[in-house]
PDB file of C-alpha atoms in Angstrom:
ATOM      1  CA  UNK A   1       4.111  -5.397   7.419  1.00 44.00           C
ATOM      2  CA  UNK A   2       5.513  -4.916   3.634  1.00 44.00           C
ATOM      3  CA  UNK A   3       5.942  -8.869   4.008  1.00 44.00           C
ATOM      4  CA  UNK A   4       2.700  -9.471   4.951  1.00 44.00           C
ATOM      5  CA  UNK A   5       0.765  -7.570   2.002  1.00 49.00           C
ATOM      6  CA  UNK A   6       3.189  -8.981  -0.529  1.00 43.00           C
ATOM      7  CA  UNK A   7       2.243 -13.284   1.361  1.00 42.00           C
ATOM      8  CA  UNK A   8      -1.458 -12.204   0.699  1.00 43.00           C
ATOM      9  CA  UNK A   9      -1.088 -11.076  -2.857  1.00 43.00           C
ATOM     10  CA  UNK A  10      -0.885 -14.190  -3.847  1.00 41.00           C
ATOM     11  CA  UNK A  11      -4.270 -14.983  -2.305  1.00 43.00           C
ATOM     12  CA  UNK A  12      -6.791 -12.729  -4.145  1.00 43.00           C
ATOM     13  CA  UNK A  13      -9.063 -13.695  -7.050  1.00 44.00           C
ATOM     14  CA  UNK A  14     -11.396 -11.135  -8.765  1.00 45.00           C
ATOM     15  CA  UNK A  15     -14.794 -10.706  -8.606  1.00 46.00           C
ATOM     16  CA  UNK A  16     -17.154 -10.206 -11.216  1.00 44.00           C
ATOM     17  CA  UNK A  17     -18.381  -6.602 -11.279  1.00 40.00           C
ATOM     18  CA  UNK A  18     -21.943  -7.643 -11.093  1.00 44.00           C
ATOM     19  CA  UNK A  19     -21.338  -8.760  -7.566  1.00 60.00           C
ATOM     20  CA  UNK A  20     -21.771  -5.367  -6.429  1.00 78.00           C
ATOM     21  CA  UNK A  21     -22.775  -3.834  -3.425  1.00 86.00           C
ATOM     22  CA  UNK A  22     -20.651  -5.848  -1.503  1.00 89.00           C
ATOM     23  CA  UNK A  23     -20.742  -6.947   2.283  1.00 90.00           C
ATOM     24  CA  UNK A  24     -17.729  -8.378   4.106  1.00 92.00           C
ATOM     25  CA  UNK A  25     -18.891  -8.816   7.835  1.00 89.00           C
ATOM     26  CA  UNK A  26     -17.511 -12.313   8.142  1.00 94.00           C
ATOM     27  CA  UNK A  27     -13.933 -13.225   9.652  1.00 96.00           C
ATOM     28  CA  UNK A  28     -13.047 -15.670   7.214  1.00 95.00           C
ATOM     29  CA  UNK A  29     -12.899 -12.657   4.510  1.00 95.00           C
ATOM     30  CA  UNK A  30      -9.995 -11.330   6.045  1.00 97.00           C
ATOM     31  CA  UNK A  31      -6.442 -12.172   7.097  1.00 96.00           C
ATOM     32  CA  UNK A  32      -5.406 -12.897  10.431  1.00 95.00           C
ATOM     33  CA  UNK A  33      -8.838 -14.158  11.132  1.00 96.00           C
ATOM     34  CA  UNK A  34      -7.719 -15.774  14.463  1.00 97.00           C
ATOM     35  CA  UNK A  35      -7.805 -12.291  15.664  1.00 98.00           C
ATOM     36  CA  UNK A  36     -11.326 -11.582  14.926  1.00 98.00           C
ATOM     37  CA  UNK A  37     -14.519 -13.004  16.567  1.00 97.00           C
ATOM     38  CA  UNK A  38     -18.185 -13.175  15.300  1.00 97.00           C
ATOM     39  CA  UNK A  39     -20.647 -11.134  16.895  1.00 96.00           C
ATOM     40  CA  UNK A  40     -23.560 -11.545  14.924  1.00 93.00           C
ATOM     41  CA  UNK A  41     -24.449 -11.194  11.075  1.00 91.00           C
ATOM     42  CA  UNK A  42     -21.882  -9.530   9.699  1.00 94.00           C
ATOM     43  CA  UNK A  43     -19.982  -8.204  12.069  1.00 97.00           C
ATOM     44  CA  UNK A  44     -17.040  -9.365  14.538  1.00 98.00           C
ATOM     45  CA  UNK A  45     -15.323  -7.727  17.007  1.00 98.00           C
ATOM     46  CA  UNK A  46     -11.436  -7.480  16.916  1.00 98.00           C
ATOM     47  CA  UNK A  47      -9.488  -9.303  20.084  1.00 97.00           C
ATOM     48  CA  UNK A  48      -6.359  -8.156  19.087  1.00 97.00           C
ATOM     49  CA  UNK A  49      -5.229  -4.709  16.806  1.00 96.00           C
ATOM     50  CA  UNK A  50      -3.610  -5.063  13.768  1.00 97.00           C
ATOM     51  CA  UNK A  51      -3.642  -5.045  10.020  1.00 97.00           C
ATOM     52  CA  UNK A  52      -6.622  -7.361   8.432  1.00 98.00           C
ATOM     53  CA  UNK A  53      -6.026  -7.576   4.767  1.00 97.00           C
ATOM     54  CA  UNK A  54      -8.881  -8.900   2.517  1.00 96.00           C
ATOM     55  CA  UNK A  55      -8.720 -12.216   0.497  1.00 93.00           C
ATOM     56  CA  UNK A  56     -10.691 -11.348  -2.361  1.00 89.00           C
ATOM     57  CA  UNK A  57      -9.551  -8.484  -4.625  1.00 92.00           C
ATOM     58  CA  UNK A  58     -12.485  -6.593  -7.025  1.00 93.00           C
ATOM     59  CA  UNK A  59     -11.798  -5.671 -10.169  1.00 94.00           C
ATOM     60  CA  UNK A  60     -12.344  -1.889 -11.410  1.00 94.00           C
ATOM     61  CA  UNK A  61     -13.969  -0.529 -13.620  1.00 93.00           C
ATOM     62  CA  UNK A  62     -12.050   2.307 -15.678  1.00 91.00           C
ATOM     63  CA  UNK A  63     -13.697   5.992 -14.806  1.00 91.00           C
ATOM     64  CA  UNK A  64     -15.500   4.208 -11.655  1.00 95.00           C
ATOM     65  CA  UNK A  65     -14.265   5.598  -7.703  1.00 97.00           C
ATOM     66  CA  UNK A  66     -15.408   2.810  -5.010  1.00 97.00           C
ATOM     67  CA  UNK A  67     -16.486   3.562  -1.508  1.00 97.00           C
ATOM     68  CA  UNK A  68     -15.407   1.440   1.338  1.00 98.00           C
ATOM     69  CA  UNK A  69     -17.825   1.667   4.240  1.00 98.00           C
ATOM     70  CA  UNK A  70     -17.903   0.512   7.863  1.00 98.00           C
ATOM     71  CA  UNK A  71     -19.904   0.906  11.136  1.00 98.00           C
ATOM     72  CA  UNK A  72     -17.391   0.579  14.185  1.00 98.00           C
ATOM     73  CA  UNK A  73     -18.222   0.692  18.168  1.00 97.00           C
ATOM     74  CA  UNK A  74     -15.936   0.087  21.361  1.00 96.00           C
ATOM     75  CA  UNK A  75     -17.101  -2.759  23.097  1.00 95.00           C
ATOM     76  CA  UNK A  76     -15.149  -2.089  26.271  1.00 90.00           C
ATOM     77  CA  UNK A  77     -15.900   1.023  28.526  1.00 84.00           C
ATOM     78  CA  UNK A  78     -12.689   1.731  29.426  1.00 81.00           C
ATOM     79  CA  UNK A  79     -11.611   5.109  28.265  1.00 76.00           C
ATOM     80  CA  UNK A  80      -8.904   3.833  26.156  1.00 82.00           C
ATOM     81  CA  UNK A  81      -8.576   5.372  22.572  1.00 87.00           C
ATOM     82  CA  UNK A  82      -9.190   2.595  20.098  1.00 93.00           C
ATOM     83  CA  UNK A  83      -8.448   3.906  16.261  1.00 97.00           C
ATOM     84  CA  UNK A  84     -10.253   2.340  13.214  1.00 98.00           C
ATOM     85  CA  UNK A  85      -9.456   3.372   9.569  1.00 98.00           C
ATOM     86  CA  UNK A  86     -10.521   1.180   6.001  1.00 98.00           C
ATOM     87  CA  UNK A  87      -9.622   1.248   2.665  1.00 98.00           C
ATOM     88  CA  UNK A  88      -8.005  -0.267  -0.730  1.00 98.00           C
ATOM     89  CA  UNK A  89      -4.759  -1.460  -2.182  1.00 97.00           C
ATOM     90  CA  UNK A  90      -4.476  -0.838  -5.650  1.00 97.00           C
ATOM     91  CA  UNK A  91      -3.320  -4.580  -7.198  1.00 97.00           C
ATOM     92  CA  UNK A  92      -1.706  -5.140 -10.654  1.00 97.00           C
ATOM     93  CA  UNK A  93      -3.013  -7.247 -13.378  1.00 95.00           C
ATOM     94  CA  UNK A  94      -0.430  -9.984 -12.198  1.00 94.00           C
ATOM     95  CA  UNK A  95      -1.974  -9.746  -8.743  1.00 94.00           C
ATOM     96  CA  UNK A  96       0.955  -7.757  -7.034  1.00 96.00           C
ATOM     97  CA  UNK A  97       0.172  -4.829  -4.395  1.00 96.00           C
ATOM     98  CA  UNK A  98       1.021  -1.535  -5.427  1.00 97.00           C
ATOM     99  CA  UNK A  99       2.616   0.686  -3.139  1.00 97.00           C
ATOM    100  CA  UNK A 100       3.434   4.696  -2.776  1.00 97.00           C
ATOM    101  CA  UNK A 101       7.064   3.678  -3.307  1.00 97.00           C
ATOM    102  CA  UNK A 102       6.371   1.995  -6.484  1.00 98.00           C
ATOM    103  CA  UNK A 103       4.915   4.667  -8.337  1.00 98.00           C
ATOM    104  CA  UNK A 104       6.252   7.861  -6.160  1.00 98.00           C
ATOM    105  CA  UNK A 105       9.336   8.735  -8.178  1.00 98.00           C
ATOM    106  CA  UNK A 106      11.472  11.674  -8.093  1.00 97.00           C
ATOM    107  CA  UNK A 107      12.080  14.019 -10.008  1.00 95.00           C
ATOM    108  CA  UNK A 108      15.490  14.968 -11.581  1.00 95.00           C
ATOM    109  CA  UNK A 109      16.550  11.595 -10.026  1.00 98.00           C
ATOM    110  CA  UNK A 110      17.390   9.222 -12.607  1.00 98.00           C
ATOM    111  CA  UNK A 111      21.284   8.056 -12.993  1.00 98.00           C
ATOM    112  CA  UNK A 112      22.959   5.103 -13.483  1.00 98.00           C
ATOM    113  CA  UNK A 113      25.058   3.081 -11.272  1.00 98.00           C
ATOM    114  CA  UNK A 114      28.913   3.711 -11.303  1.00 98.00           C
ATOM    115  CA  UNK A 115      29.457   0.527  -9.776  1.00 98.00           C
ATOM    116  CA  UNK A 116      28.911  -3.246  -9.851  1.00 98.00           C
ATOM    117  CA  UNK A 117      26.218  -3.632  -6.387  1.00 98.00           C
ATOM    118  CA  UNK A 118      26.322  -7.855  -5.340  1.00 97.00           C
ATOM    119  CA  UNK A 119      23.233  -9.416  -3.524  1.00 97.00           C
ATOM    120  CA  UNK A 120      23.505  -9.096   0.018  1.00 97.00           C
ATOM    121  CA  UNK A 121      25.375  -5.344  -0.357  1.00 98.00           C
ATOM    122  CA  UNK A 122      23.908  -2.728   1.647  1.00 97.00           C
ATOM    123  CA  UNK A 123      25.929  -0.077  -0.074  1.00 98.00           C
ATOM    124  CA  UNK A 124      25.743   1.004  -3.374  1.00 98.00           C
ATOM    125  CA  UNK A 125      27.581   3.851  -5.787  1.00 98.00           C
ATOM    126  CA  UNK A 126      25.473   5.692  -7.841  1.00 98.00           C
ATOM    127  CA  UNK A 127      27.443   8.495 -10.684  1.00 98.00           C
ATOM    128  CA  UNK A 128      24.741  11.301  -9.442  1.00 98.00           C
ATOM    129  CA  UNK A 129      23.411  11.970  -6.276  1.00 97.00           C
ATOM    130  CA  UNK A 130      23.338  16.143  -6.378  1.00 96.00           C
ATOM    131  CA  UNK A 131      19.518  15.877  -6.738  1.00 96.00           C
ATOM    132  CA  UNK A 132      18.648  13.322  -4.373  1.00 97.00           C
ATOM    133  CA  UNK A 133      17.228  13.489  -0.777  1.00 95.00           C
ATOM    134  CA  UNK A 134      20.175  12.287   1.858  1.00 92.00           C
ATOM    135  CA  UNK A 135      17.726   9.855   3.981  1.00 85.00           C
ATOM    136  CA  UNK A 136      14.461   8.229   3.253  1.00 91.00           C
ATOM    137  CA  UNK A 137      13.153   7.474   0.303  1.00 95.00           C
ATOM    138  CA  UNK A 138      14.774   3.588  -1.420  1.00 98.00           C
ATOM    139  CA  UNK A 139      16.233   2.998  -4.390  1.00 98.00           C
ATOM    140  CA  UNK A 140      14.382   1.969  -7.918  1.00 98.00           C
ATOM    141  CA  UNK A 141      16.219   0.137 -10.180  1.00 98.00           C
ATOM    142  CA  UNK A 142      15.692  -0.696 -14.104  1.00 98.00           C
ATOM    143  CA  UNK A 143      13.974   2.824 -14.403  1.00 98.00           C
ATOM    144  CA  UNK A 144      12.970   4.862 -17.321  1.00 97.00           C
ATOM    145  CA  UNK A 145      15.447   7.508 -17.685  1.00 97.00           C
ATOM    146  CA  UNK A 146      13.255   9.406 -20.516  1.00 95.00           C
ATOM    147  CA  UNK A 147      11.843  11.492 -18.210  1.00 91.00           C
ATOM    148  CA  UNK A 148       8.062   9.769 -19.362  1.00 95.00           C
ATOM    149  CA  UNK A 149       8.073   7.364 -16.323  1.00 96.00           C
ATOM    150  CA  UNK A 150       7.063   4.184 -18.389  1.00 97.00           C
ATOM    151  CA  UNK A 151       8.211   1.579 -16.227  1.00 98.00           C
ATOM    152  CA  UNK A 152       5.790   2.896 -13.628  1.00 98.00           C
ATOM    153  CA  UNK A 153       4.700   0.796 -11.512  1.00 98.00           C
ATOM    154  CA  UNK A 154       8.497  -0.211 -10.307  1.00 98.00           C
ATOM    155  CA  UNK A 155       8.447  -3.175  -8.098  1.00 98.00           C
ATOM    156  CA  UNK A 156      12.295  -3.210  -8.427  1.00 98.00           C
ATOM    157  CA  UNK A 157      13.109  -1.454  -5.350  1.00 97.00           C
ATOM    158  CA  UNK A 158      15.176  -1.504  -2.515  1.00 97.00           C
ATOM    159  CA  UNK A 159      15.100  -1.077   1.206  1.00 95.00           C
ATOM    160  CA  UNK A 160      15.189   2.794   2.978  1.00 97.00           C
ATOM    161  CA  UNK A 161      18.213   4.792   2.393  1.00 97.00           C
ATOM    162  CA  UNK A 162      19.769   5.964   5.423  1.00 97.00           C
ATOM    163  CA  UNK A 163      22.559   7.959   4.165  1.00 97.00           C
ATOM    164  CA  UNK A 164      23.743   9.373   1.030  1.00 97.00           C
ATOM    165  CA  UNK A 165      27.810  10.794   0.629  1.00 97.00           C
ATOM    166  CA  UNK A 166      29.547  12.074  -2.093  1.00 97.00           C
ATOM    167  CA  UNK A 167      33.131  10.730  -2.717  1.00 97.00           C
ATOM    168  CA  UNK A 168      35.437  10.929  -5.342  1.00 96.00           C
ATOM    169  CA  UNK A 169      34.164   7.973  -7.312  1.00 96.00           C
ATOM    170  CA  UNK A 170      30.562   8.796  -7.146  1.00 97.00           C
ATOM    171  CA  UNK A 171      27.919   9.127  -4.424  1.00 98.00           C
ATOM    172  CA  UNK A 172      27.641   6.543  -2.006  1.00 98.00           C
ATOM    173  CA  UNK A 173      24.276   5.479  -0.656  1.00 98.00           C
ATOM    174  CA  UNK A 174      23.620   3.521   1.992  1.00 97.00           C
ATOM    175  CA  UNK A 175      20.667   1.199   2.651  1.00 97.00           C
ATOM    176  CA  UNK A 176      19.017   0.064   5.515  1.00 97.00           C
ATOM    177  CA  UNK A 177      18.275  -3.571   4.181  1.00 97.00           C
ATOM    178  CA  UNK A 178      20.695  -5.920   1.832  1.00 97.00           C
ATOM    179  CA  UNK A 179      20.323  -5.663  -1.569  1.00 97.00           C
ATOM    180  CA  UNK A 180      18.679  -8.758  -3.294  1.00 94.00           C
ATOM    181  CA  UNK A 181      19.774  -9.137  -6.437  1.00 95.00           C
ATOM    182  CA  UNK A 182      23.288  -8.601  -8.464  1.00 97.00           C
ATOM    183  CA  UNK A 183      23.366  -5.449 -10.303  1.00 98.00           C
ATOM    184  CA  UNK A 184      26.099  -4.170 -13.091  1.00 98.00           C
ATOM    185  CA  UNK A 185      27.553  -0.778 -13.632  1.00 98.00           C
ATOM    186  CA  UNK A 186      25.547   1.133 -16.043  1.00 98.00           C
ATOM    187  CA  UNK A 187      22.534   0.018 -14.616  1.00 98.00           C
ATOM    188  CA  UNK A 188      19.786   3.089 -14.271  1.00 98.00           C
ATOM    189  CA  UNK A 189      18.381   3.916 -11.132  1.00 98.00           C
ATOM    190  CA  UNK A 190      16.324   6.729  -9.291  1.00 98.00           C
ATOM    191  CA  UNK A 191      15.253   8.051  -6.083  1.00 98.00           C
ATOM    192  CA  UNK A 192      11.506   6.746  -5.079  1.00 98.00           C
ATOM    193  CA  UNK A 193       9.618   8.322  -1.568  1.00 97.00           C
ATOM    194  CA  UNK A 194       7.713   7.000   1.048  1.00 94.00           C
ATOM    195  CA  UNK A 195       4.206   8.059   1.396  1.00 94.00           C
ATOM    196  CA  UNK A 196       0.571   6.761   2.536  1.00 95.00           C
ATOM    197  CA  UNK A 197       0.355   3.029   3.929  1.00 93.00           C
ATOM    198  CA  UNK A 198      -2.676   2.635   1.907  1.00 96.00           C
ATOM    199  CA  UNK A 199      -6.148   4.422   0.545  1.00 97.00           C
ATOM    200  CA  UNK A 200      -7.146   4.813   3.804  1.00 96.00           C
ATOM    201  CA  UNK A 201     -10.068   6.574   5.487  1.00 97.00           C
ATOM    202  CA  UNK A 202      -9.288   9.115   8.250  1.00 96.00           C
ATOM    203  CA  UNK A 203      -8.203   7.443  11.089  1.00 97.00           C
ATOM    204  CA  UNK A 204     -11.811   7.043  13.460  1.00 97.00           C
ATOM    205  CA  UNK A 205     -12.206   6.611  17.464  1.00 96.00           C
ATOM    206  CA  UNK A 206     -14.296   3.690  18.369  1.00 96.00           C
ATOM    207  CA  UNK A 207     -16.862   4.640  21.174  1.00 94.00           C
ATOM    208  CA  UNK A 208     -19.630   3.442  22.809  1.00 93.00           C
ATOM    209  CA  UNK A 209     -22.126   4.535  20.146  1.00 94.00           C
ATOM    210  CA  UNK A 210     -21.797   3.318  16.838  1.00 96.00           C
ATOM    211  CA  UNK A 211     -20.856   5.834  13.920  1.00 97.00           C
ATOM    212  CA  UNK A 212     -20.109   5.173  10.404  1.00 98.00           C
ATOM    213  CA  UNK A 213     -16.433   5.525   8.789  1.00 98.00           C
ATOM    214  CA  UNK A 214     -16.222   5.924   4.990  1.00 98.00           C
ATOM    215  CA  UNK A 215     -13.782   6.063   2.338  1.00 98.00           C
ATOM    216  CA  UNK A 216     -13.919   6.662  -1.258  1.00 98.00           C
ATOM    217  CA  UNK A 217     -10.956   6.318  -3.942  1.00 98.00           C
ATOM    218  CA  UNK A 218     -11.019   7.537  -7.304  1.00 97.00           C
ATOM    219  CA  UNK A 219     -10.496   6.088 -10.559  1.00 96.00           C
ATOM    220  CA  UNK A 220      -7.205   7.262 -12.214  1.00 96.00           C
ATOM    221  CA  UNK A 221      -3.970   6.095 -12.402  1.00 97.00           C
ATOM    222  CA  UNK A 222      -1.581   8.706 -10.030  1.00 97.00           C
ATOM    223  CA  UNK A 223       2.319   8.980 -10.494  1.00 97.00           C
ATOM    224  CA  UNK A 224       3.051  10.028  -6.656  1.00 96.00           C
ATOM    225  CA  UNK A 225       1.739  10.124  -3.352  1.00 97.00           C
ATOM    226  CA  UNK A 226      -2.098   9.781  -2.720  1.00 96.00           C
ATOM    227  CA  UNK A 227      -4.357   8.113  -0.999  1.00 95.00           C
ATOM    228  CA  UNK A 228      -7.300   9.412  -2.336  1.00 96.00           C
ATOM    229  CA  UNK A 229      -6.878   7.911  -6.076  1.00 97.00           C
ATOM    230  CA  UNK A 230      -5.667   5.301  -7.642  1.00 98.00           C
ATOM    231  CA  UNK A 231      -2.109   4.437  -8.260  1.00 98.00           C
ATOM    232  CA  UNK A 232      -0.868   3.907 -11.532  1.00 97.00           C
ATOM    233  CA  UNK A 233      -1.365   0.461 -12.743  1.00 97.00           C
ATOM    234  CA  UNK A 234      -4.346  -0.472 -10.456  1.00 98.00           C
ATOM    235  CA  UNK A 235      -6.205  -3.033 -11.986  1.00 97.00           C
ATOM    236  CA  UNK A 236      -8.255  -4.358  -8.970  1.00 96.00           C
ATOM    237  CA  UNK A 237      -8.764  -3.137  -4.995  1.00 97.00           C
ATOM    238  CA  UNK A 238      -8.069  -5.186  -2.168  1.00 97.00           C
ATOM    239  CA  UNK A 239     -10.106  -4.159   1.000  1.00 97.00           C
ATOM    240  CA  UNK A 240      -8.658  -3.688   3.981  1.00 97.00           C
ATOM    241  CA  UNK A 241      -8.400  -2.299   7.481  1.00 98.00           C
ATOM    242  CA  UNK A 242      -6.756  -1.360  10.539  1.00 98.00           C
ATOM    243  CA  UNK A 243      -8.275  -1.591  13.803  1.00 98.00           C
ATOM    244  CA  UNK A 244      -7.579  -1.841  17.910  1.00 97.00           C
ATOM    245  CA  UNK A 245      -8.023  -4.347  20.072  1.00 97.00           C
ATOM    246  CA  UNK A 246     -12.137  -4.036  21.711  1.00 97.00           C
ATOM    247  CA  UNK A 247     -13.320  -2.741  18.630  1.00 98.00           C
ATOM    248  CA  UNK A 248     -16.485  -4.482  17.245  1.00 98.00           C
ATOM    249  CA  UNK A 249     -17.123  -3.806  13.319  1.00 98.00           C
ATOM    250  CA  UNK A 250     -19.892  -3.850  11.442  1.00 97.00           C
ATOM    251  CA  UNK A 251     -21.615  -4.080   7.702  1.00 96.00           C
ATOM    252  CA  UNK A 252     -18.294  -3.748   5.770  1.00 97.00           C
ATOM    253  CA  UNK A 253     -19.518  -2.656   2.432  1.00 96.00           C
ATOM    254  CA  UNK A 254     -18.282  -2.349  -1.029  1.00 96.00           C
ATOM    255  CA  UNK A 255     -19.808   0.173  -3.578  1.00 96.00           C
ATOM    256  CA  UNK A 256     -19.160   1.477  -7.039  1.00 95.00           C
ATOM    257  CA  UNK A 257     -19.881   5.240  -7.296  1.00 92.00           C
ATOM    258  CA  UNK A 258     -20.255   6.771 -10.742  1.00 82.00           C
ATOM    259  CA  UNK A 259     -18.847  10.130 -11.221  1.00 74.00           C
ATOM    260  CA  UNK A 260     -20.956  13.168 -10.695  1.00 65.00           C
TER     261      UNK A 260
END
């Protein structure tokens, strides 16, 4: 999925502010469009679940939230539970996605690397591990080791960890994916974690009446793990949502909401 929202990065443009409110009801706004069917003005009904990432990205507007809003129904009487949620990606100026793990460092983390790591190693020694977590979480590399977190957002990072060992030349940790770039000894690195897929609404049942799911992210620029506002270095949100197979979806709107 990672490789998926990283692909359609490349595919955004922004909008001019003025174009708000917002409607997306038509397939071709989203990704994976074979997988959605018209129903009517603005709306479609999903044949088969998945992600459906948005090809237009909206630039924000500093101290502005935005509200993402949908009307959803099941259009097959079966039962079957059929799950719905919507929200944003927060994208960089350069038009990269920015997830949890590239702003959700650790603290007490930072070290350097004792050891040369090659592309293609899926083990790596680090001089201090005594504050790290021993699975989960991935590695970020060419950090800030100040303490100030200035080279949030990170997009150097590397697959999960899946174990971490002390030995007597530092602390091995092992990863679940190869590394993919060379990196020398001395380099500084820290423990990042894991955390929401996206700004995401709650996640919604689709039934036979139609109801309204909402979601609303606020301006900011958060060092961590939310969902609710903006990560640090958002300069634009890219809609998107997640949806079951049978679910038909209407009105997908876009808002600005001032502050109270």
């Amino acid at each position: 999925m990672k490789k998926k929202i990283m692909t359609a990065a490349f595919l955004f443009f922004a909008l001019n502010l003025a174009a708000f409110p917002v409607v997306l009801g038509k397939t071709k706004n989203f990704t994976n469009a074979k997988n959605l069917k018209s129903s009517g003005e603005d709306s479609f009904i999903v044949l088969k679940g998945g992600w459906f990432l948005g090809k237009r990205c909206f630039t924000v507007k500093p101290g502005m939230d935005y509200r993402i809003t949908a009307e959803i129904c099941s259009t097959i009487p079966d039962g079957k539970k059929r799950n719905f949620s919507i929200g944003f990606m927060g994208v960089d100026a350069g038009g990269r996605i920015i997830t949890v793990q590239n702003v959700n460092a650790f603290a007490e983390t930072g070290t350097l690397l004792a050891a040369e790591a090659k592309a293609g190693d899926r083990l790596i020694l680090i001089k201090d591990g005594s504050g790290w977590r021993k699975n989960g979480g991935c590695v970020a590399w060419d950090v800030d080791l100040s303490g100030k977190l200035r080279d949030l957002p990170n997009f150097n990072i590397t697959g999960t960890i899946k174990s971490l060992r002390q030995t007597s030349a530092g602390w091995e940790v092992q990863l679940s994916t190869p590394l993919r770039k060379k990196l020398t000894a001395g380099t500084p690195v820290r423990q990042h974690g894991p955390g929401w897929s996206f700004s995401s609404s709650d996640s919604a049942r689709a039934e036979s009446s139609l109801k309204t799911v909402s979601h609303i992210v606020k301006s900011g620029s958060y060092k961590g793990n939310s969902r609710s506002i903006m990560l640090c270095g958002t300069k634009k949100l890219m809609p998107l949502f997640t949806a079951g197979a049978g679910i038909e979806v209407r009105n997908i709107r876009i808002e600005e909401v001032a502050k109270k």
